[in-house]
Amino acid sequence: MHKIMICGCGGSGKSALARRLGDRLGLPVTHLDMVFYDEDWNPLDQEAFAEQQRRLVAQPTWVLDGNYASTMPIRLAAADTVIFLDLPALTCLWGILQRRRQHRGSDALSRHLRGRLTWGFVTYILGYRRTMRPKVQRLIAQHTTSRAITLTSRRAMRRFLRSLPTDAPQNPSGPA
């Protein structure tokens, strides 16, 4: 696993899993929300966002977390591993409440993890499994020849992380 894409509902644990995988495997991590939004939550132009992702996936190793279905094929075509976090809506909402409480710093990562909590975001999470999950599953099936892993609980995520080697593998792009 050198090019890992993580997708799933908001609050499912994409960013936390990305950080843990990056640490465990010695891979650079990019949170797509931090690419798409500036510090005031203004979005990047769609074509500029797609171009940023093309640059990211051209790198020899990476972990990218985020949904963004419109640009998902860019990541799917380049990933050697796709991890889909398919957790229940209430688990995701609880995850959002927990991370808002935990990440109160003013640095960019804390702002990203704290995120925006709006009624629209809550309804998106509540409807994700009905509306977005089928679309994401179709995209994964259509655009990837890589290993696809679906994790359906926090316990499954912890079990998956424990199954990985404890020492970071050699970086295929050479020494840092």
Short mmCIF file of C-alpha atoms in Angstrom, two decimals:
data_model
loop_
_atom_site.label_atom_id
_atom_site.label_comp_id
_atom_site.label_asym_id
_atom_site.label_seq_id
_atom_site.Cartn_x
_atom_site.Cartn_y
_atom_site.Cartn_z
CA MET A 1 0.00 0.00 0.00
CA HIS A 2 1.73 3.13 -1.27
CA LYS A 3 -1.17 5.13 -2.76
CA ILE A 4 -4.19 5.00 -0.48
CA MET A 5 -7.51 6.73 -1.05
CA ILE A 6 -9.95 7.00 1.87
CA CYS A 7 -13.58 7.99 1.33
CA GLY A 8 -16.77 7.88 3.37
CA CYS A 9 -19.35 10.02 5.10
CA GLY A 10 -18.37 13.11 7.06
CA GLY A 11 -17.54 12.09 10.62
CA SER A 12 -16.75 8.49 9.65
CA GLY A 13 -13.10 8.86 10.63
CA LYS A 14 -11.40 9.47 7.26
CA SER A 15 -8.91 12.02 8.58
CA ALA A 16 -8.05 10.03 11.70
CA LEU A 17 -7.54 6.85 9.68
CA ALA A 18 -5.45 8.77 7.12
CA ARG A 19 -3.16 10.14 9.86
CA ARG A 20 -2.77 6.72 11.47
CA LEU A 21 -2.06 5.02 8.13
CA GLY A 22 0.44 7.73 7.23
CA ASP A 23 2.23 7.26 10.56
CA ARG A 24 2.09 3.49 10.40
CA LEU A 25 3.25 3.17 6.79
CA GLY A 26 5.48 6.22 6.56
CA LEU A 27 3.36 7.87 3.85
CA PRO A 28 2.52 11.57 3.34
CA VAL A 29 -1.09 12.47 4.15
CA THR A 30 -3.29 15.06 2.47
CA HIS A 31 -6.76 15.97 3.72
CA LEU A 32 -8.69 17.11 0.64
CA ASP A 33 -10.86 19.49 2.67
CA MET A 34 -7.67 21.44 3.40
CA VAL A 35 -6.97 21.64 -0.34
CA PHE A 36 -10.55 22.52 -1.34
CA TYR A 37 -11.31 25.14 1.34
CA ASP A 38 -9.29 28.10 2.53
CA GLU A 39 -9.20 29.07 6.20
CA ASP A 40 -12.53 30.91 5.86
CA TRP A 41 -14.16 27.84 4.23
CA ASN A 42 -14.24 29.41 0.76
CA PRO A 43 -14.07 26.66 -1.87
CA LEU A 44 -11.44 26.33 -4.58
CA ASP A 45 -12.53 26.48 -8.21
CA GLN A 46 -13.48 22.95 -9.42
CA GLU A 47 -10.88 22.79 -12.21
CA ALA A 48 -8.13 24.09 -9.91
CA PHE A 49 -9.17 21.48 -7.34
CA ALA A 50 -9.03 18.71 -9.96
CA GLU A 51 -5.58 19.91 -11.07
CA GLN A 52 -4.34 19.89 -7.46
CA GLN A 53 -5.47 16.26 -7.17
CA ARG A 54 -3.74 15.32 -10.43
CA ARG A 55 -0.51 16.70 -8.96
CA LEU A 56 -1.05 14.86 -5.68
CA VAL A 57 -1.73 11.46 -7.29
CA ALA A 58 1.34 11.82 -9.52
CA GLN A 59 3.51 11.53 -6.39
CA PRO A 60 5.07 8.10 -5.69
CA THR A 61 3.35 7.67 -2.30
CA TRP A 62 0.35 9.21 -0.59
CA VAL A 63 -2.73 8.89 1.58
CA LEU A 64 -5.62 11.10 0.45
CA ASP A 65 -8.79 11.44 2.47
CA GLY A 66 -12.01 13.00 1.27
CA ASN A 67 -15.09 12.29 -0.78
CA TYR A 68 -15.59 14.82 -3.58
CA ALA A 69 -17.38 12.43 -5.94
CA SER A 70 -16.92 14.73 -8.93
CA THR A 71 -13.14 14.27 -8.79
CA MET A 72 -13.07 10.78 -7.28
CA PRO A 73 -12.11 9.12 -10.60
CA ILE A 74 -8.78 11.00 -10.52
CA ARG A 75 -7.89 9.37 -7.21
CA LEU A 76 -9.42 6.00 -8.01
CA ALA A 77 -7.38 5.65 -11.21
CA ALA A 78 -4.12 6.20 -9.32
CA ALA A 79 -4.76 4.45 -5.98
CA ASP A 80 -3.42 0.99 -5.23
CA THR A 81 -5.75 0.77 -2.21
CA VAL A 82 -9.22 2.29 -1.72
CA ILE A 83 -10.72 2.32 1.76
CA PHE A 84 -14.44 3.08 1.99
CA LEU A 85 -15.68 3.92 5.48
CA ASP A 86 -19.33 2.83 5.48
CA LEU A 87 -20.40 3.68 9.01
CA PRO A 88 -23.94 4.37 10.30
CA ALA A 89 -25.13 7.98 10.33
CA LEU A 90 -25.38 8.19 14.13
CA THR A 91 -21.78 6.98 14.47
CA CYS A 92 -20.71 9.70 12.03
CA LEU A 93 -22.65 12.40 13.87
CA TRP A 94 -21.11 11.28 17.14
CA GLY A 95 -17.68 11.42 15.48
CA ILE A 96 -18.28 15.01 14.42
CA LEU A 97 -19.34 16.04 17.92
CA GLN A 98 -16.27 14.36 19.40
CA ARG A 99 -13.82 15.98 16.99
CA ARG A 100 -15.35 19.45 17.52
CA ARG A 101 -14.71 19.01 21.23
CA GLN A 102 -11.19 17.62 20.78
CA HIS A 103 -9.83 20.01 18.14
CA ARG A 104 -10.12 23.53 19.47
CA GLY A 105 -6.74 24.83 18.25
CA SER A 106 -6.31 27.64 15.76
CA ASP A 107 -3.86 25.81 13.45
CA ALA A 108 -5.02 24.71 9.98
CA LEU A 109 -5.40 21.02 10.88
CA SER A 110 -7.51 21.83 13.96
CA ARG A 111 -9.74 24.13 11.89
CA HIS A 112 -10.15 21.37 9.30
CA LEU A 113 -10.93 18.71 11.87
CA ARG A 114 -13.30 20.96 13.78
CA GLY A 115 -15.00 21.69 10.47
CA ARG A 116 -18.24 23.46 9.81
CA LEU A 117 -21.35 22.17 11.52
CA THR A 118 -24.42 23.33 9.64
CA TRP A 119 -27.91 21.92 9.32
CA GLY A 120 -27.14 21.12 5.68
CA PHE A 121 -24.11 19.06 6.76
CA VAL A 122 -26.18 17.18 9.36
CA THR A 123 -28.85 16.32 6.77
CA TYR A 124 -26.11 15.25 4.32
CA ILE A 125 -24.77 12.83 6.95
CA LEU A 126 -28.24 11.51 7.79
CA GLY A 127 -28.95 10.83 4.11
CA TYR A 128 -25.46 9.71 3.05
CA ARG A 129 -26.10 5.96 3.05
CA ARG A 130 -29.25 6.40 0.99
CA THR A 131 -27.98 8.98 -1.51
CA MET A 132 -24.18 9.11 -1.69
CA ARG A 133 -23.16 5.57 -0.73
CA PRO A 134 -24.58 4.00 -3.92
CA LYS A 135 -22.81 6.62 -6.04
CA VAL A 136 -19.49 6.11 -4.26
CA GLN A 137 -19.81 2.32 -4.53
CA ARG A 138 -20.51 2.62 -8.28
CA LEU A 139 -17.50 4.90 -8.75
CA ILE A 140 -15.26 2.48 -6.88
CA ALA A 141 -16.54 -0.46 -8.94
CA GLN A 142 -16.19 1.42 -12.25
CA HIS A 143 -12.87 3.19 -11.79
CA THR A 144 -10.59 1.05 -9.72
CA THR A 145 -8.52 -2.01 -10.38
CA SER A 146 -6.91 -1.62 -6.99
CA ARG A 147 -7.60 -3.32 -3.70
CA ALA A 148 -10.91 -2.08 -2.27
CA ILE A 149 -11.59 -2.36 1.45
CA THR A 150 -14.91 -1.48 3.11
CA LEU A 151 -14.87 -0.89 6.86
CA THR A 152 -18.26 -0.66 8.58
CA SER A 153 -17.39 0.19 12.19
CA ARG A 154 -14.78 1.87 14.38
CA ARG A 155 -13.87 -1.62 15.63
CA ALA A 156 -13.22 -2.78 12.05
CA MET A 157 -10.99 0.28 11.52
CA ARG A 158 -8.95 -0.54 14.63
CA ARG A 159 -8.69 -4.19 13.58
CA PHE A 160 -7.53 -3.15 10.10
CA LEU A 161 -4.84 -0.87 11.55
CA ARG A 162 -3.63 -3.64 13.88
CA SER A 163 -3.32 -5.97 10.87
CA LEU A 164 -0.71 -3.73 9.25
CA PRO A 165 3.04 -4.09 9.83
CA THR A 166 4.30 -2.10 12.79
CA ASP A 167 7.43 -0.83 11.09
CA ALA A 168 7.14 1.59 8.18
CA PRO A 169 8.19 -0.02 4.89
CA GLN A 170 10.89 1.38 2.65
CA ASN A 171 9.65 4.31 0.62
CA PRO A 172 9.63 3.16 -3.04
CA SER A 173 10.73 6.62 -4.19
CA GLY A 174 14.02 6.28 -2.36
CA PRO A 175 15.40 7.87 0.81
CA ALA A 176 13.79 11.05 2.07
#
